[in-house]
Short mmCIF file of C-alpha atoms and ligand atoms in Angstrom, two decimals:
data_model
loop_
_atom_site.label_atom_id
_atom_site.label_comp_id
_atom_site.label_asym_id
_atom_site.label_seq_id
_atom_site.Cartn_x
_atom_site.Cartn_y
_atom_site.Cartn_z
CA MET R 452 24.15 42.28 -145.84
CA THR R 453 26.64 39.63 -145.38
CA SER R 454 27.20 37.74 -142.01
CA PRO R 455 28.40 40.46 -139.19
CA SER R 456 32.38 40.30 -138.52
CA ASP R 457 32.04 40.02 -134.86
CA ILE R 458 32.65 36.32 -135.92
CA ALA R 459 36.41 36.10 -135.94
CA ALA R 460 38.33 36.34 -138.52
CA PRO R 461 40.13 33.49 -140.60
CA THR R 462 43.55 33.33 -139.81
CA ALA R 463 44.93 33.70 -143.59
CA PRO R 464 42.37 35.36 -145.93
CA PRO R 465 44.02 35.01 -149.27
CA PRO R 466 45.53 38.33 -150.57
CA VAL R 467 42.77 40.04 -152.66
CA SER R 468 45.26 42.32 -154.80
CA GLY R 469 48.74 42.89 -155.38
CA VAL R 470 49.77 46.68 -155.79
CA GLY R 471 53.16 47.01 -157.63
CA ALA R 472 56.33 44.92 -156.80
CA GLY R 473 56.24 43.07 -153.70
CA LEU R 474 53.10 44.61 -152.27
CA ILE R 475 49.92 42.67 -150.93
CA LEU R 476 46.76 43.50 -149.57
CA ARG R 477 44.85 41.19 -147.58
CA ALA R 478 42.26 41.44 -145.18
CA GLU R 479 42.81 41.88 -141.68
CA THR R 480 42.92 39.07 -139.14
CA SER R 481 42.92 38.81 -135.49
CA ALA R 482 46.97 38.16 -135.54
CA ASP R 483 47.51 41.41 -137.41
CA GLY R 484 46.36 43.50 -134.35
CA SER R 485 49.23 44.24 -132.53
CA ALA R 486 51.41 45.24 -135.38
CA VAL R 487 47.94 47.42 -136.64
CA GLU R 488 48.36 49.37 -133.51
CA THR R 489 51.96 49.97 -133.71
CA LEU R 490 51.42 51.73 -137.12
CA ASN R 491 48.75 53.90 -135.83
CA ASP R 492 50.91 54.63 -132.78
CA GLN R 493 53.40 55.80 -135.28
CA ALA R 494 50.93 57.74 -137.87
CA PHE R 495 49.10 59.46 -135.38
CA GLY R 496 50.67 59.13 -131.80
CA PRO R 497 49.36 58.75 -128.37
CA GLY R 498 46.82 61.57 -128.52
CA ARG R 499 44.62 59.76 -131.35
CA PHE R 500 42.77 58.01 -128.50
CA ALA R 501 41.50 61.23 -127.77
CA LYS R 502 40.17 61.99 -131.30
CA VAL R 503 36.17 61.75 -132.14
CA SER R 504 36.46 58.94 -134.15
CA TYR R 505 38.04 56.62 -131.23
CA ALA R 506 34.77 57.82 -129.45
CA VAL R 507 32.84 56.51 -132.54
CA ARG R 508 34.47 53.39 -132.94
CA GLU R 509 33.66 52.57 -129.17
CA LEU R 510 30.45 51.93 -129.62
CA ALA R 511 30.94 50.44 -133.38
CA ARG R 512 31.17 46.76 -134.36
CA PHE R 513 34.86 46.26 -135.26
CA ARG R 514 34.62 44.51 -139.22
CA HIS R 515 37.73 42.46 -139.64
CA ASP R 516 36.55 41.34 -143.35
CA LEU R 517 36.20 44.63 -144.46
CA SER R 518 39.54 45.97 -142.73
CA PHE R 519 42.58 45.96 -145.02
CA CYS R 520 46.41 45.15 -144.57
CA ALA R 521 48.96 45.79 -146.62
CA PHE R 522 52.44 43.85 -146.82
CA GLU R 523 55.90 44.26 -148.24
CA GLY R 524 57.13 40.98 -147.64
CA GLU R 525 56.58 40.21 -144.09
CA THR R 526 56.54 43.87 -143.26
CA LEU R 527 53.17 45.64 -142.60
CA VAL R 528 52.80 49.12 -144.53
CA GLY R 529 49.64 50.02 -144.26
CA SER R 530 46.41 49.77 -142.80
CA VAL R 531 42.71 51.00 -143.02
CA ARG R 532 40.00 49.68 -140.85
CA GLN R 533 36.44 49.70 -140.91
CA SER R 534 33.66 49.35 -138.48
CA GLU R 535 29.82 49.13 -138.72
CA ILE R 536 27.57 51.84 -137.04
CA SER R 537 23.90 52.81 -137.29
CA ILE R 538 22.29 56.40 -138.29
CA GLY R 539 19.02 56.42 -138.74
CA GLY R 540 18.21 52.87 -138.63
CA LYS R 541 20.50 52.55 -141.49
CA ALA R 542 23.82 49.77 -141.26
CA VAL R 543 26.57 52.10 -142.46
CA LEU R 544 30.78 51.60 -142.27
CA PHE R 545 32.86 54.18 -140.24
CA LEU R 546 36.36 53.99 -141.94
CA GLY R 547 39.55 54.19 -140.05
CA PRO R 548 42.15 54.74 -138.86
CA PHE R 549 43.80 54.73 -142.13
CA ALA R 550 47.67 54.85 -142.37
CA VAL R 551 50.73 54.02 -144.28
CA SER R 552 54.41 53.89 -142.47
CA ALA R 553 56.57 56.96 -143.19
CA GLU R 554 58.80 54.75 -145.27
CA ALA R 555 56.04 53.53 -147.67
CA ARG R 556 54.00 56.45 -148.32
CA GLY R 557 53.65 58.61 -152.00
CA LYS R 558 53.70 55.11 -153.64
CA GLY R 559 49.62 54.78 -153.98
CA VAL R 560 49.45 52.06 -150.88
CA GLY R 561 47.29 54.26 -149.46
CA ALA R 562 44.98 54.81 -151.99
CA ALA R 563 44.85 50.85 -153.13
CA LEU R 564 43.72 50.30 -149.39
CA ILE R 565 40.70 52.72 -149.42
CA GLU R 566 40.09 51.58 -153.13
CA GLN R 567 39.94 47.93 -151.44
CA ALA R 568 37.54 49.24 -148.29
CA LEU R 569 35.17 50.85 -150.76
CA LYS R 570 35.38 47.89 -152.85
CA SER R 571 34.69 45.50 -150.21
CA GLY R 572 31.93 47.51 -148.14
CA SER R 573 29.87 48.08 -151.92
CA LYS R 574 30.00 44.51 -151.87
CA ALA R 575 28.71 43.39 -148.49
CA GLY R 576 25.82 45.69 -149.39
CA PHE R 577 26.47 49.03 -147.37
CA PRO R 578 24.82 52.15 -148.56
CA LEU R 579 27.63 54.29 -147.24
CA VAL R 580 31.10 55.11 -145.92
CA LEU R 581 31.26 57.78 -143.37
CA LEU R 582 34.85 58.87 -141.83
CA VAL R 583 36.17 61.79 -140.07
CA GLY R 584 39.18 62.92 -141.87
CA ASP R 585 40.34 65.40 -144.74
CA LEU R 586 38.38 66.67 -147.62
CA ALA R 587 41.92 67.19 -149.51
CA LEU R 588 42.88 63.63 -149.17
CA PHE R 589 39.55 61.79 -149.54
CA SER R 590 37.82 63.74 -152.37
CA ARG R 591 39.90 61.66 -154.78
CA HIS R 592 38.41 58.65 -153.54
CA GLY R 593 35.00 60.10 -153.91
CA PHE R 594 34.34 61.45 -150.47
CA GLU R 595 32.27 64.77 -149.88
CA ASN R 596 31.15 67.10 -146.76
CA VAL R 597 28.23 65.77 -144.77
CA PRO R 598 25.58 68.68 -145.00
CA ALA R 599 26.00 70.61 -141.73
CA GLY R 600 23.72 69.60 -139.09
CA GLN R 601 23.01 66.09 -140.89
CA ILE R 602 24.82 63.50 -138.59
CA SER R 603 25.92 63.99 -134.91
CA LEU R 604 28.69 62.07 -133.58
CA PRO R 605 28.95 61.41 -129.67
CA ARG R 606 31.86 64.47 -129.66
CA PRO R 607 32.26 67.91 -130.77
CA PHE R 608 33.70 67.70 -133.97
CA ASP R 609 34.96 69.73 -136.80
CA PRO R 610 32.05 69.63 -139.34
CA ARG R 611 34.35 70.14 -142.33
CA ARG R 612 36.27 66.64 -141.74
CA LEU R 613 32.61 64.57 -141.70
CA LEU R 614 32.84 63.12 -144.87
CA TRP R 615 30.69 60.42 -146.48
CA ARG R 616 30.88 58.23 -149.27
CA PRO R 617 27.52 56.80 -150.96
CA LEU R 618 28.82 53.11 -152.34
CA ARG R 619 25.65 53.13 -154.94
CA LYS R 620 23.24 55.49 -156.04
CA GLY R 621 20.68 57.32 -153.21
CA GLY R 622 23.04 55.52 -150.65
CA GLU R 623 23.03 58.28 -148.46
CA ASP R 624 19.13 58.87 -148.27
CA GLY R 625 17.86 58.35 -145.09
CA VAL R 626 21.47 58.71 -143.42
CA ALA R 627 20.66 61.19 -141.03
CA GLY R 628 20.76 61.70 -136.77
CA PRO R 629 23.33 60.47 -134.37
CA VAL R 630 26.01 57.61 -134.97
CA GLU R 631 24.40 54.54 -132.94
CA ALA R 632 25.65 51.16 -132.19
CA PRO R 633 24.83 48.59 -135.20
CA GLY R 634 21.75 46.99 -134.43
CA ARG R 635 21.76 42.92 -133.81
C1 LIG E 1243 47.39 59.74 -145.40
C2 LIG E 1243 48.29 58.17 -145.49
C3 LIG E 1243 47.36 57.12 -145.25
C4 LIG E 1243 48.36 58.26 -147.13
O1 LIG E 1243 49.45 57.13 -147.70
P1 LIG E 1243 50.37 56.87 -149.12
O2 LIG E 1243 50.37 55.52 -148.87
O3 LIG E 1243 51.15 58.07 -148.72
O4 LIG E 1243 48.92 57.45 -149.98
P2 LIG E 1243 49.17 57.20 -151.68
O5 LIG E 1243 50.64 57.13 -152.19
O6 LIG E 1243 47.81 56.59 -152.27
O7 LIG E 1243 48.74 59.06 -151.97
C5 LIG E 1243 49.39 59.73 -151.59
C6 LIG E 1243 48.87 61.36 -151.74
O8 LIG E 1243 48.02 61.97 -150.66
C7 LIG E 1243 48.19 63.32 -150.41
N1 LIG E 1243 47.91 63.22 -148.84
C8 LIG E 1243 48.70 62.61 -147.95
N2 LIG E 1243 47.95 63.17 -146.72
C9 LIG E 1243 47.01 64.10 -147.38
C10 LIG E 1243 46.55 65.15 -146.21
N3 LIG E 1243 46.34 65.15 -145.36
N4 LIG E 1243 45.56 65.98 -147.15
C11 LIG E 1243 45.76 65.81 -148.60
N5 LIG E 1243 46.49 65.49 -148.96
C12 LIG E 1243 46.80 64.18 -148.86
C13 LIG E 1243 49.69 63.19 -151.13
O9 LIG E 1243 50.40 64.49 -150.68
C14 LIG E 1243 49.66 62.72 -152.01
O10 LIG E 1243 49.26 63.42 -153.00
P3 LIG E 1243 49.63 62.89 -154.73
O11 LIG E 1243 49.30 61.74 -154.86
O12 LIG E 1243 48.95 64.22 -155.33
O13 LIG E 1243 51.35 63.20 -154.62
C15 LIG E 1243 49.74 58.72 -145.11
O14 LIG E 1243 50.13 59.77 -145.65
C16 LIG E 1243 49.53 58.75 -143.70
O15 LIG E 1243 49.63 57.41 -142.83
N6 LIG E 1243 49.14 60.05 -143.14
C17 LIG E 1243 49.46 59.75 -141.36
C18 LIG E 1243 48.12 59.17 -141.25
C19 LIG E 1243 47.03 59.80 -141.60
O16 LIG E 1243 46.81 61.48 -141.59
N7 LIG E 1243 46.14 59.22 -142.00
C20 LIG E 1243 44.81 59.91 -142.64
C21 LIG E 1243 43.81 60.02 -141.33
S1 LIG E 1243 41.94 60.83 -141.65
#
């Protein structure tokens, strides 16, 4: 497992990949925070803070280093965030929010962000990524429904939207019980 990222991220991480002409992906920095918040406001609206995902993130540890921004030139066009949580004593990643600006949708920015997030989580040694979202959207990235009753969240949720994606063979083993704050 790499070092926890409550340590501040470097201010200018190198681009990790270019996706199509002019698109750059790189790890999120503290300086990106307000642009990411604006993007998420536009994508999800003010009601987003009531979602169960936000209750999970309240107890999670945000991982700058495993969260990615997509830029066209200087403009932020997409973001995926990941946070660390604990389930059954195992450190796992919680993915979200995940959004692409309305003008940039439908050309693979979202897919590139998800694949980069999964790759980084795997490289950091995490066994699994959990999220609350549409199976129709995330199944193309290997996410599946969590078996009913296996994981509980801090608030009521629709079990059909609780998805996981093991990052290695058997990554889901022992990942059962309530979502808790990450261990120290
Ligand atoms: C979801 C989102 C991030 C995808 O970004 P994107 O850059 O358009 O993604 P891509 O271009 O890589 O992929 C688009 C594909 O996802 C599909 N898709 C988007 N949202 C979907 C959904 N909720 N359910 C099923 N499929 C969905 C599109 O129809 C498209 O399908 P196609 O490739 O077969 O044409 C973007 O639509 C968005 O920001 N939506 C609003 C916020 C949101 O819903 N975030 C996910 C929260 S769980």
